[in-house]
Short mmCIF file of C-alpha atoms in Angstrom, two decimals:
data_model
loop_
_atom_site.label_atom_id
_atom_site.label_comp_id
_atom_site.label_asym_id
_atom_site.label_seq_id
_atom_site.Cartn_x
_atom_site.Cartn_y
_atom_site.Cartn_z
CA MET Y 969 -30.72 -75.90 -167.94
CA PRO Y 970 -27.44 -77.70 -168.61
CA ASN Y 971 -27.35 -81.48 -168.21
CA PRO Y 972 -25.53 -83.06 -165.28
CA THR Y 973 -21.93 -83.99 -166.14
CA ALA Y 974 -20.07 -87.24 -165.62
CA ALA Y 975 -16.56 -88.67 -165.67
CA PHE Y 976 -15.58 -92.31 -166.07
CA LEU Y 977 -12.50 -93.70 -164.34
CA VAL Y 978 -11.23 -96.98 -165.80
CA ILE Y 979 -8.94 -98.80 -163.37
CA GLY Y 980 -6.94 -100.65 -165.92
CA ASP Y 981 -3.36 -101.92 -165.88
CA GLU Y 982 -4.50 -104.39 -168.54
CA ILE Y 983 -5.59 -101.53 -170.83
CA LEU Y 984 -2.42 -99.46 -170.27
CA SER Y 985 -0.19 -102.46 -171.01
CA GLY Y 986 -1.92 -103.08 -174.34
CA ARG Y 987 -3.11 -106.53 -173.27
CA THR Y 988 -6.81 -105.72 -173.40
CA ARG Y 989 -8.85 -103.41 -175.58
CA GLU Y 990 -11.12 -101.20 -173.47
CA ALA Y 991 -14.74 -102.30 -173.79
CA ASN Y 992 -16.83 -100.42 -171.23
CA VAL Y 993 -16.64 -96.76 -172.32
CA GLN Y 994 -19.07 -97.21 -175.20
CA VAL Y 995 -21.66 -99.01 -173.02
CA LEU Y 996 -21.57 -96.29 -170.36
CA ALA Y 997 -21.45 -93.43 -172.89
CA THR Y 998 -24.53 -94.75 -174.68
CA ALA Y 999 -26.50 -95.20 -171.44
CA LEU Y 1000 -25.55 -91.71 -170.21
CA ALA Y 1001 -26.48 -90.04 -173.51
CA ALA Y 1002 -29.93 -91.65 -173.26
CA ALA Y 1003 -30.29 -90.48 -169.65
CA GLY Y 1004 -29.31 -86.89 -170.41
CA ILE Y 1005 -26.06 -87.05 -168.43
CA ASP Y 1006 -23.10 -85.58 -170.35
CA LEU Y 1007 -19.97 -87.75 -170.23
CA VAL Y 1008 -17.17 -85.18 -170.50
CA GLU Y 1009 -14.07 -87.12 -169.52
CA VAL Y 1010 -12.68 -90.64 -169.33
CA ARG Y 1011 -9.46 -91.51 -167.52
CA VAL Y 1012 -7.65 -94.83 -167.60
CA ILE Y 1013 -5.27 -95.21 -164.67
CA ARG Y 1014 -3.21 -97.86 -162.92
CA ASP Y 1015 -4.46 -100.34 -160.34
CA GLY Y 1016 -2.94 -98.59 -157.35
CA LEU Y 1017 -4.04 -96.76 -154.20
CA GLU Y 1018 -2.34 -93.46 -154.96
CA PRO Y 1019 -3.49 -93.04 -158.60
CA ILE Y 1020 -7.07 -94.03 -157.70
CA VAL Y 1021 -7.30 -91.69 -154.67
CA THR Y 1022 -5.90 -88.78 -156.71
CA ALA Y 1023 -8.21 -89.33 -159.68
CA VAL Y 1024 -11.36 -89.99 -157.62
CA ASN Y 1025 -10.85 -86.81 -155.61
CA ALA Y 1026 -10.06 -84.73 -158.72
CA LEU Y 1027 -13.10 -86.00 -160.63
CA ARG Y 1028 -15.76 -86.13 -157.91
CA SER Y 1029 -15.27 -82.45 -157.10
CA THR Y 1030 -15.58 -81.35 -160.74
CA HIS Y 1031 -18.37 -83.60 -162.10
CA ASP Y 1032 -21.89 -84.41 -160.94
CA GLN Y 1033 -21.34 -88.16 -161.25
CA VAL Y 1034 -18.20 -90.32 -161.36
CA PHE Y 1035 -18.25 -93.94 -162.51
CA THR Y 1036 -15.41 -96.42 -162.07
CA SER Y 1037 -14.81 -99.86 -163.59
CA GLY Y 1038 -12.44 -102.58 -162.46
CA GLY Y 1039 -10.55 -103.61 -159.39
CA ILE Y 1040 -13.41 -104.90 -157.19
CA GLY Y 1041 -12.61 -108.61 -157.41
CA PRO Y 1042 -11.03 -110.84 -154.75
CA THR Y 1043 -7.32 -110.69 -155.69
CA HIS Y 1044 -4.39 -108.64 -154.41
CA ASP Y 1045 -4.51 -106.32 -157.44
CA ASP Y 1046 -8.14 -105.37 -156.71
CA VAL Y 1047 -7.64 -102.20 -154.69
CA THR Y 1048 -10.52 -100.02 -155.88
CA ALA Y 1049 -12.86 -100.34 -152.89
CA ASP Y 1050 -10.09 -99.59 -150.37
CA SER Y 1051 -8.86 -96.69 -152.52
CA VAL Y 1052 -12.31 -95.12 -152.84
CA ALA Y 1053 -12.79 -95.43 -149.08
CA ALA Y 1054 -9.41 -93.72 -148.61
CA ALA Y 1055 -10.39 -90.96 -151.07
CA PHE Y 1056 -13.47 -90.22 -148.95
CA GLY Y 1057 -11.63 -90.78 -145.65
CA VAL Y 1058 -14.15 -93.37 -144.44
CA PRO Y 1059 -13.56 -96.84 -142.92
CA ILE Y 1060 -14.11 -100.01 -144.98
CA ASP Y 1061 -14.94 -103.52 -143.78
CA VAL Y 1062 -17.00 -106.59 -144.65
CA ARG Y 1063 -20.63 -105.48 -144.51
CA ASP Y 1064 -23.55 -107.78 -143.65
CA ASP Y 1065 -25.75 -106.88 -146.62
CA ALA Y 1066 -22.92 -107.44 -149.11
CA ARG Y 1067 -21.90 -110.66 -147.34
CA ALA Y 1068 -25.50 -111.90 -147.63
CA MET Y 1069 -25.44 -111.30 -151.42
CA LEU Y 1070 -22.21 -113.29 -151.73
CA GLU Y 1071 -23.49 -116.12 -149.51
CA GLU Y 1072 -26.56 -116.30 -151.75
CA LEU Y 1073 -24.27 -116.43 -154.83
CA VAL Y 1074 -22.24 -119.28 -153.33
CA ARG Y 1075 -25.41 -121.21 -152.47
CA ARG Y 1076 -26.89 -120.70 -155.94
CA ARG Y 1077 -23.71 -121.87 -157.67
CA GLY Y 1078 -23.17 -124.74 -155.25
CA VAL Y 1079 -19.54 -123.75 -154.65
CA PRO Y 1080 -17.63 -123.49 -151.35
CA MET Y 1081 -17.24 -120.16 -149.51
CA ALA Y 1082 -13.69 -118.72 -149.44
CA GLU Y 1083 -11.93 -115.88 -147.72
CA GLY Y 1084 -11.40 -114.30 -151.16
CA ILE Y 1085 -15.15 -114.20 -151.74
CA LEU Y 1086 -15.72 -112.38 -148.45
CA ARG Y 1087 -13.12 -109.81 -149.55
CA MET Y 1088 -15.68 -108.71 -152.17
CA ALA Y 1089 -18.07 -107.84 -149.32
CA ARG Y 1090 -15.70 -105.07 -148.14
CA ILE Y 1091 -17.78 -101.90 -148.63
CA PRO Y 1092 -16.93 -98.37 -147.47
CA ASP Y 1093 -19.08 -96.96 -144.65
CA GLY Y 1094 -22.07 -95.05 -145.96
CA ALA Y 1095 -22.12 -96.63 -149.43
CA ALA Y 1096 -25.24 -98.00 -151.15
CA LEU Y 1097 -24.86 -101.35 -152.95
CA ILE Y 1098 -25.24 -101.70 -156.72
CA GLY Y 1099 -26.63 -105.12 -157.63
CA ASN Y 1100 -26.73 -106.80 -161.00
CA LYS Y 1101 -28.50 -109.71 -162.60
CA LEU Y 1102 -25.37 -111.69 -163.47
CA SER Y 1103 -23.18 -111.81 -160.41
CA GLY Y 1104 -23.66 -111.72 -156.67
CA ALA Y 1105 -20.65 -109.49 -156.11
CA PRO Y 1106 -22.00 -105.96 -155.64
CA GLY Y 1107 -20.66 -102.62 -156.74
CA PHE Y 1108 -21.43 -99.57 -154.62
CA SER Y 1109 -22.21 -95.86 -154.73
CA LEU Y 1110 -20.46 -93.59 -152.24
CA GLY Y 1111 -21.63 -90.01 -152.61
CA ASN Y 1112 -21.46 -89.29 -156.34
CA VAL Y 1113 -18.92 -92.05 -157.05
CA HIS Y 1114 -20.27 -95.31 -158.49
CA VAL Y 1115 -17.91 -98.27 -158.30
CA MET Y 1116 -18.59 -101.08 -160.78
CA ALA Y 1117 -17.04 -104.30 -162.06
CA GLY Y 1118 -14.57 -104.38 -164.97
CA VAL Y 1119 -15.80 -107.59 -166.64
CA PRO Y 1120 -17.86 -106.18 -169.54
CA THR Y 1121 -21.01 -108.31 -169.11
CA ILE Y 1122 -21.19 -107.49 -165.39
CA PHE Y 1123 -20.32 -103.82 -165.97
CA ALA Y 1124 -23.18 -103.56 -168.48
CA ALA Y 1125 -25.62 -105.19 -166.05
CA MET Y 1126 -24.62 -102.72 -163.31
CA VAL Y 1127 -24.97 -99.74 -165.67
CA GLU Y 1128 -28.45 -100.94 -166.58
CA GLU Y 1129 -29.32 -101.16 -162.86
CA LEU Y 1130 -27.76 -97.86 -161.80
CA VAL Y 1131 -28.04 -95.21 -164.51
CA PRO Y 1132 -31.87 -94.98 -164.62
CA THR Y 1133 -31.84 -94.15 -160.88
CA LEU Y 1134 -29.64 -91.06 -161.32
CA PRO Y 1135 -30.95 -87.52 -161.90
CA GLY Y 1136 -30.81 -86.98 -165.65
CA GLY Y 1137 -31.40 -84.20 -168.13
CA ALA Y 1138 -32.35 -83.93 -171.77
CA PRO Y 1139 -31.26 -87.04 -173.71
CA THR Y 1140 -28.79 -86.43 -176.52
CA VAL Y 1141 -30.18 -87.31 -179.94
CA SER Y 1142 -28.13 -87.54 -183.09
CA GLY Y 1143 -28.35 -87.99 -186.81
CA SER Y 1144 -25.74 -88.30 -189.50
CA LEU Y 1145 -25.01 -88.33 -193.18
CA VAL Y 1146 -22.16 -89.77 -195.19
CA VAL Y 1147 -20.35 -87.51 -197.64
CA GLU Y 1148 -18.18 -89.19 -200.25
CA ARG Y 1149 -15.68 -86.36 -200.62
CA GLY Y 1150 -12.64 -85.22 -198.72
CA GLU Y 1151 -13.77 -83.09 -195.79
CA ALA Y 1152 -11.41 -80.28 -196.76
CA TYR Y 1153 -13.68 -79.53 -199.75
CA PHE Y 1154 -16.72 -78.74 -197.62
CA ALA Y 1155 -15.01 -77.56 -194.43
CA ALA Y 1156 -15.89 -73.88 -194.96
CA ALA Y 1157 -19.58 -74.59 -195.61
CA LEU Y 1158 -19.72 -76.92 -192.62
CA ALA Y 1159 -18.06 -74.33 -190.35
CA GLU Y 1160 -20.58 -71.68 -191.44
CA PHE Y 1161 -23.45 -74.13 -190.82
CA ALA Y 1162 -22.09 -74.96 -187.34
CA ARG Y 1163 -21.72 -71.24 -186.54
CA THR Y 1164 -25.38 -70.57 -187.37
CA HIS Y 1165 -26.64 -73.65 -185.45
CA ASP Y 1166 -24.95 -73.22 -182.11
CA ASP Y 1167 -27.53 -75.28 -180.20
CA LEU Y 1168 -26.20 -78.31 -182.12
CA THR Y 1169 -22.81 -80.04 -182.03
CA ILE Y 1170 -21.56 -80.92 -185.47
CA GLY Y 1171 -18.69 -83.37 -185.89
CA SER Y 1172 -16.93 -84.51 -189.05
CA TYR Y 1173 -15.35 -87.97 -188.98
CA PRO Y 1174 -13.37 -89.26 -191.95
CA PHE Y 1175 -13.21 -93.02 -192.37
CA ARG Y 1176 -11.92 -95.55 -194.86
CA ASP Y 1177 -14.24 -98.32 -195.94
CA ASP Y 1178 -12.26 -100.74 -198.14
CA ASP Y 1179 -10.70 -98.35 -200.60
CA ARG Y 1180 -13.31 -95.65 -200.32
CA PHE Y 1181 -12.48 -92.52 -198.31
CA ALA Y 1182 -15.60 -90.88 -196.96
CA VAL Y 1183 -16.75 -88.66 -194.12
CA GLU Y 1184 -19.57 -89.14 -191.64
CA VAL Y 1185 -20.99 -85.81 -190.53
CA VAL Y 1186 -22.77 -86.23 -187.17
CA VAL Y 1187 -25.26 -83.76 -185.73
CA ARG Y 1188 -25.98 -83.97 -181.99
CA GLY Y 1189 -28.53 -82.03 -180.02
CA ARG Y 1190 -31.48 -82.36 -177.67
CA ASP Y 1191 -34.40 -81.91 -180.03
CA ARG Y 1192 -35.21 -84.73 -182.47
CA VAL Y 1193 -36.98 -82.45 -184.96
CA ARG Y 1194 -34.22 -79.85 -184.93
CA VAL Y 1195 -31.50 -82.51 -185.45
CA ASP Y 1196 -33.39 -84.18 -188.30
CA GLU Y 1197 -34.00 -80.81 -190.00
CA ALA Y 1198 -30.33 -79.95 -189.70
CA VAL Y 1199 -29.27 -83.26 -191.26
CA ALA Y 1200 -31.67 -82.72 -194.18
CA ARG Y 1201 -30.46 -79.15 -194.70
CA LEU Y 1202 -26.81 -80.22 -194.44
CA ALA Y 1203 -27.32 -82.78 -197.19
CA VAL Y 1204 -28.27 -79.91 -199.50
CA VAL Y 1205 -25.65 -77.45 -198.24
CA LEU Y 1206 -22.75 -79.92 -198.50
CA ASN Y 1207 -23.89 -81.07 -201.92
CA GLU Y 1208 -23.69 -77.48 -203.18
CA ALA Y 1209 -20.42 -76.58 -201.41
CA MET Z 851 16.62 -96.86 -163.58
CA PRO Z 852 12.89 -96.33 -163.97
CA ASN Z 853 11.47 -96.23 -167.50
CA PRO Z 854 10.26 -92.91 -168.97
CA THR Z 855 6.53 -92.36 -168.43
CA ALA Z 856 3.84 -91.39 -170.91
CA ALA Z 857 0.24 -90.17 -171.03
CA PHE Z 858 -2.15 -90.43 -173.97
CA LEU Z 859 -4.76 -87.75 -174.59
CA VAL Z 860 -7.62 -88.81 -176.86
CA ILE Z 861 -9.47 -85.83 -178.28
CA GLY Z 862 -12.76 -87.53 -178.77
CA ASP Z 863 -16.33 -86.16 -178.75
CA GLU Z 864 -17.18 -89.24 -180.84
CA ILE Z 865 -15.90 -91.56 -178.09
CA LEU Z 866 -17.62 -89.67 -175.26
CA SER Z 867 -20.96 -89.68 -177.10
CA GLY Z 868 -20.83 -93.46 -177.53
CA ARG Z 869 -20.80 -93.19 -181.34
CA THR Z 870 -17.33 -94.70 -181.81
CA ARG Z 871 -15.42 -97.33 -179.89
CA GLU Z 872 -11.91 -96.12 -179.08
CA ALA Z 873 -9.33 -97.92 -181.23
CA ASN Z 874 -5.96 -96.23 -180.73
CA VAL Z 875 -5.06 -96.89 -177.09
CA GLN Z 876 -4.11 -100.52 -177.69
CA VAL Z 877 -1.87 -99.66 -180.67
CA LEU Z 878 0.02 -96.98 -178.72
CA ALA Z 879 0.17 -99.05 -175.52
CA THR Z 880 1.70 -101.99 -177.37
CA ALA Z 881 4.31 -99.82 -179.13
CA LEU Z 882 5.26 -98.07 -175.88
CA ALA Z 883 5.60 -101.35 -173.94
CA ALA Z 884 8.02 -102.58 -176.62
CA ALA Z 885 9.99 -99.31 -176.44
CA GLY Z 886 10.29 -99.37 -172.66
CA ILE Z 887 8.10 -96.30 -172.13
CA ASP Z 888 5.50 -96.81 -169.39
CA LEU Z 889 2.01 -95.64 -170.35
CA VAL Z 890 0.53 -94.62 -167.01
CA GLU Z 891 -2.57 -92.63 -167.96
CA VAL Z 892 -5.08 -92.18 -170.77
CA ARG Z 893 -7.58 -89.33 -170.88
CA VAL Z 894 -10.45 -88.92 -173.30
CA ILE Z 895 -11.67 -85.33 -173.48
CA ARG Z 896 -13.89 -83.12 -175.60
CA ASP Z 897 -12.92 -81.39 -178.84
CA GLY Z 898 -12.52 -77.94 -177.34
CA LEU Z 899 -9.82 -75.34 -176.72
CA GLU Z 900 -10.25 -75.15 -172.94
CA PRO Z 901 -10.32 -78.91 -172.18
CA ILE Z 902 -7.33 -79.54 -174.47
CA VAL Z 903 -5.20 -76.70 -173.05
CA THR Z 904 -5.95 -77.80 -169.48
CA ALA Z 905 -5.18 -81.48 -170.13
CA VAL Z 906 -2.04 -80.86 -172.22
CA ASN Z 907 -0.56 -78.60 -169.55
CA ALA Z 908 -1.48 -80.99 -166.72
CA LEU Z 909 0.00 -84.01 -168.49
CA ARG Z 910 3.14 -82.55 -170.07
CA SER Z 911 4.45 -81.37 -166.71
CA THR Z 912 3.89 -84.76 -165.04
CA HIS Z 913 4.97 -87.23 -167.75
CA ASP Z 914 8.06 -87.61 -169.91
CA GLN Z 915 6.02 -87.95 -173.10
CA VAL Z 916 2.46 -86.98 -174.02
CA PHE Z 917 0.69 -88.31 -177.12
CA THR Z 918 -2.56 -86.99 -178.54
CA SER Z 919 -4.93 -88.38 -181.17
CA GLY Z 920 -7.65 -86.63 -183.08
CA GLY Z 921 -8.65 -83.14 -184.10
CA ILE Z 922 -5.96 -82.33 -186.70
CA GLY Z 923 -8.16 -82.46 -189.78
CA PRO Z 924 -9.51 -79.57 -191.86
CA THR Z 925 -12.94 -78.98 -190.28
CA HIS Z 926 -14.23 -76.51 -187.68
CA ASP Z 927 -14.23 -79.19 -184.95
CA ASP Z 928 -10.50 -79.85 -185.46
CA VAL Z 929 -9.02 -77.59 -182.80
CA THR Z 930 -6.11 -79.65 -181.50
CA ALA Z 931 -3.22 -77.82 -183.22
CA ASP Z 932 -4.47 -74.40 -182.14
CA SER Z 933 -5.12 -75.67 -178.62
CA VAL Z 934 -1.64 -77.21 -178.25
CA ALA Z 935 -0.09 -73.95 -179.51
CA ALA Z 936 -2.17 -72.10 -176.90
CA ALA Z 937 -1.07 -74.53 -174.17
CA PHE Z 938 2.58 -73.73 -174.98
CA GLY Z 939 1.88 -70.03 -175.58
CA VAL Z 940 3.43 -70.07 -179.06
CA PRO Z 941 2.06 -68.71 -182.37
CA ILE Z 942 0.62 -71.02 -185.02
CA ASP Z 943 0.37 -70.50 -188.77
CA VAL Z 944 0.65 -72.32 -192.09
CA ARG Z 945 4.24 -73.50 -192.34
CA ASP Z 946 6.15 -74.02 -195.58
CA ASP Z 947 7.40 -77.55 -194.88
CA ALA Z 948 3.92 -78.76 -193.92
CA ARG Z 949 2.40 -76.97 -196.92
CA ALA Z 950 4.89 -78.73 -199.19
CA MET Z 951 3.81 -82.12 -197.81
CA LEU Z 952 0.15 -81.32 -198.50
CA GLU Z 953 0.88 -79.98 -201.99
CA GLU Z 954 2.69 -83.23 -202.71
CA LEU Z 955 -0.34 -85.18 -201.42
CA VAL Z 956 -2.69 -83.22 -203.67
CA ARG Z 957 -0.43 -83.78 -206.69
CA ARG Z 958 -0.13 -87.51 -205.98
CA ARG Z 959 -3.89 -87.97 -205.61
CA GLY Z 960 -4.67 -85.71 -208.58
CA VAL Z 961 -7.20 -83.69 -206.58
CA PRO Z 962 -7.63 -79.91 -206.41
CA MET Z 963 -6.05 -77.82 -203.62
CA ALA Z 964 -8.51 -76.26 -201.15
CA GLU Z 965 -8.34 -73.82 -198.27
CA GLY Z 966 -9.34 -76.65 -195.94
CA ILE Z 967 -6.27 -78.64 -196.97
CA LEU Z 968 -3.97 -75.71 -196.16
CA ARG Z 969 -5.57 -75.52 -192.72
CA MET Z 970 -3.82 -78.85 -192.02
CA ALA Z 971 -0.47 -77.10 -192.60
CA ARG Z 972 -1.03 -74.91 -189.53
CA ILE Z 973 1.82 -75.95 -187.21
CA PRO Z 974 2.85 -74.30 -183.93
CA ASP Z 975 6.18 -72.44 -183.95
CA GLY Z 976 9.06 -74.66 -182.92
CA ALA Z 977 7.33 -77.98 -183.66
CA ALA Z 978 8.90 -80.88 -185.60
CA LEU Z 979 6.68 -82.61 -188.14
CA ILE Z 980 5.60 -86.26 -187.80
CA GLY Z 981 5.16 -87.86 -191.21
CA ASN Z 982 3.46 -91.11 -192.07
CA LYS Z 983 3.31 -93.47 -195.01
CA LEU Z 984 -0.44 -93.21 -195.58
CA SER Z 985 -1.34 -89.54 -195.62
CA GLY Z 986 0.36 -86.29 -196.48
CA ALA Z 987 -1.16 -84.45 -193.55
CA PRO Z 988 1.52 -84.31 -190.87
CA GLY Z 989 1.31 -84.56 -187.13
CA PHE Z 990 3.85 -82.70 -185.01
CA SER Z 991 5.94 -82.86 -181.86
CA LEU Z 992 6.16 -79.73 -179.72
CA GLY Z 993 8.44 -80.26 -176.73
CA ASN Z 994 7.34 -83.57 -175.22
CA VAL Z 995 3.83 -83.42 -176.77
CA HIS Z 996 3.23 -85.51 -179.90
CA VAL Z 997 0.12 -84.62 -181.88
CA MET Z 998 -1.22 -87.35 -184.17
CA ALA Z 999 -4.24 -88.17 -186.32
CA GLY Z 1000 -7.37 -89.87 -184.96
CA VAL Z 1001 -8.11 -92.11 -187.96
CA PRO Z 1002 -6.77 -95.49 -186.74
CA THR Z 1003 -4.74 -96.46 -189.83
CA ILE Z 1004 -3.03 -93.05 -189.92
CA PHE Z 1005 -2.54 -92.99 -186.15
CA ALA Z 1006 -0.83 -96.39 -186.33
CA ALA Z 1007 1.45 -95.22 -189.15
CA MET Z 1008 2.47 -92.14 -187.14
CA VAL Z 1009 3.16 -94.24 -184.01
CA GLU Z 1010 5.38 -96.50 -186.09
CA GLU Z 1011 7.27 -93.45 -187.37
CA LEU Z 1012 7.57 -91.64 -184.05
CA VAL Z 1013 7.94 -94.06 -181.13
CA PRO Z 1014 11.29 -95.61 -182.17
CA THR Z 1015 12.83 -92.10 -182.20
CA LEU Z 1016 11.99 -91.44 -178.53
CA PRO Z 1017 14.29 -92.22 -175.60
CA GLY Z 1018 13.13 -95.58 -174.24
CA GLY Z 1019 13.91 -97.88 -171.37
CA ALA Z 1020 13.60 -101.57 -170.66
CA PRO Z 1021 10.82 -103.17 -172.72
CA THR Z 1022 8.00 -104.75 -170.75
CA VAL Z 1023 7.70 -108.49 -171.31
CA SER Z 1024 4.80 -110.60 -170.15
CA GLY Z 1025 3.57 -114.15 -169.85
CA SER Z 1026 0.29 -115.61 -168.69
CA LEU Z 1027 -1.56 -118.73 -167.70
CA VAL Z 1028 -5.26 -119.53 -167.64
CA VAL Z 1029 -6.75 -120.93 -164.45
CA GLU Z 1030 -10.14 -122.58 -164.71
CA ARG Z 1031 -11.30 -121.77 -161.20
CA GLY Z 1032 -12.84 -118.75 -159.53
CA GLU Z 1033 -10.04 -116.35 -158.59
CA ALA Z 1034 -11.31 -116.13 -155.00
CA TYR Z 1035 -10.08 -119.70 -154.43
CA PHE Z 1036 -6.45 -118.89 -155.17
CA ALA Z 1037 -6.37 -115.20 -154.20
CA ALA Z 1038 -4.37 -115.76 -151.01
CA ALA Z 1039 -1.70 -117.87 -152.75
CA LEU Z 1040 -1.49 -115.32 -155.57
CA ALA Z 1041 -1.12 -112.42 -153.12
CA GLU Z 1042 1.70 -114.22 -151.31
CA PHE Z 1043 3.42 -114.93 -154.63
CA ALA Z 1044 3.10 -111.26 -155.68
CA ARG Z 1045 4.48 -110.13 -152.31
CA THR Z 1046 7.60 -112.26 -152.75
CA HIS Z 1047 8.14 -111.21 -156.41
CA ASP Z 1048 7.97 -107.46 -156.13
CA ASP Z 1049 10.02 -106.85 -159.29
CA LEU Z 1050 7.06 -108.31 -161.23
CA THR Z 1051 3.52 -107.03 -161.71
CA ILE Z 1052 0.94 -109.77 -161.37
CA GLY Z 1053 -2.61 -109.19 -162.57
CA SER Z 1054 -5.61 -111.48 -162.36
CA TYR Z 1055 -8.30 -111.04 -165.03
CA PRO Z 1056 -11.50 -113.09 -164.94
CA PHE Z 1057 -13.25 -113.68 -168.24
CA ARG Z 1058 -16.17 -115.60 -169.63
CA ASP Z 1059 -15.63 -117.68 -172.73
CA ASP Z 1060 -18.97 -119.12 -173.85
CA ASP Z 1061 -20.25 -120.59 -170.63
CA ARG Z 1062 -16.86 -121.18 -169.05
CA PHE Z 1063 -15.68 -118.81 -166.32
CA ALA Z 1064 -11.91 -118.67 -166.11
CA VAL Z 1065 -9.09 -116.36 -165.06
CA GLU Z 1066 -6.03 -115.22 -166.95
CA VAL Z 1067 -3.13 -114.52 -164.60
CA VAL Z 1068 -0.66 -112.16 -166.28
CA VAL Z 1069 2.94 -111.64 -165.15
CA ARG Z 1070 4.71 -108.49 -166.38
CA GLY Z 1071 8.33 -107.57 -165.88
CA ARG Z 1072 11.52 -106.58 -167.66
CA ASP Z 1073 13.40 -109.85 -167.73
CA ARG Z 1074 12.18 -112.61 -170.06
CA VAL Z 1075 13.75 -115.42 -168.05
CA ARG Z 1076 12.41 -114.13 -164.75
CA VAL Z 1077 8.87 -113.74 -166.17
CA ASP Z 1078 8.89 -117.22 -167.72
CA GLU Z 1079 10.15 -118.78 -164.49
CA ALA Z 1080 7.44 -117.00 -162.52
CA VAL Z 1081 4.71 -118.25 -164.88
CA ALA Z 1082 6.00 -121.84 -164.57
CA ARG Z 1083 6.17 -121.60 -160.77
CA LEU Z 1084 2.71 -120.00 -160.58
CA ALA Z 1085 1.22 -122.91 -162.52
CA VAL Z 1086 2.40 -125.22 -159.72
CA VAL Z 1087 1.53 -122.86 -156.85
CA LEU Z 1088 -2.00 -122.12 -158.09
CA ASN Z 1089 -2.63 -125.80 -158.80
CA GLU Z 1090 -1.82 -126.63 -155.18
CA ALA Z 1091 -3.65 -123.65 -153.64
#
């Protein structure tokens, strides 16, 4: 049976402008691989109602799960919650359970309440809250769309909370070997190996380490034994190619 | 006049599996901002004919420029050139000018020629080659689609070669200030400021630096003086909010 599929929508003016290097894809990708959910697409889009509505509706109809990061804070450029509500055509307002989490946060930190804090309690009708250990401001799940914070530490805490609760499949396992030759010299042997092992995904990734050019060949699959055997056999095959 | 728009398509099984952290978006985003080309979307997709054809055709019809990274090497999982040719419905084969570049590379490095190296000379009909200072393996531009290497040093060299040749617009300039308060406490003042400065984009990005929570407020626009004035005024406004 194929694994469930997922897409990740990064709401990220700060990524698209070059200001910030994206930091959440790898955290989510690693958690999903372990849960047996196949991440098949990532999109980074602007912080705006129209781009978010368009992308959410395109992705939620074509993937089993959709995750978003960013845009759920208290400022004017945080438009994710309203946009997701609009994508689903449901109302959004301050909700008592979310407000209680934020009041608890304010109490714990000993800081004053503010209108901006209550703005983070705006949750679309029908959504379930996603808590996290670090912050009182919740994310939420609406249908198959999971809306999370953009700040990397909080995003990671929400992923840890959410992903184990989702229906998963067979975890992806991988192994690799480093080949210290140009990949062109073993490309034919590698292609033949991939053709005869079509339950595995075999990737070839050149890299430069100081002045050394080398290639990491990565084998991915769902069976630990089968992946390890393939890596061992590849070491021989590529040595002889 | 609005700036030209761009999308960036990352062909990246290794990103989607969590193995590798994406490294090219920030390089391209920074170069495009300086050239006055607005990067409005990034997609990371799988190394496969069907996902690449679908994404290339969706993005090239909706953006002025499309850039891709990854999948132009010599191995079986490098399917970008064939997929872009398929997206445009044009033939692809080894081309003499690309072959000459690779023969020169082989001569310079004193290594033997191989069939896998010639595979990198497969260029769609009608494409213009993109050279780079680091590697003899060319990228190519076909219509408004620019196909580049995934290895970060080579990608950066191709961006440096290509982007200045494209029609640009007004470069994006930015300035920022750090506010050492929770953003909820100045959200209303910031929203009002953004509303009355609608030629500028104002983003608010919380971060944690050791144990300090703070917010970077970033102002983006096209006029250096106007951006600097806005940052100076914001420092006063947010201090009083």
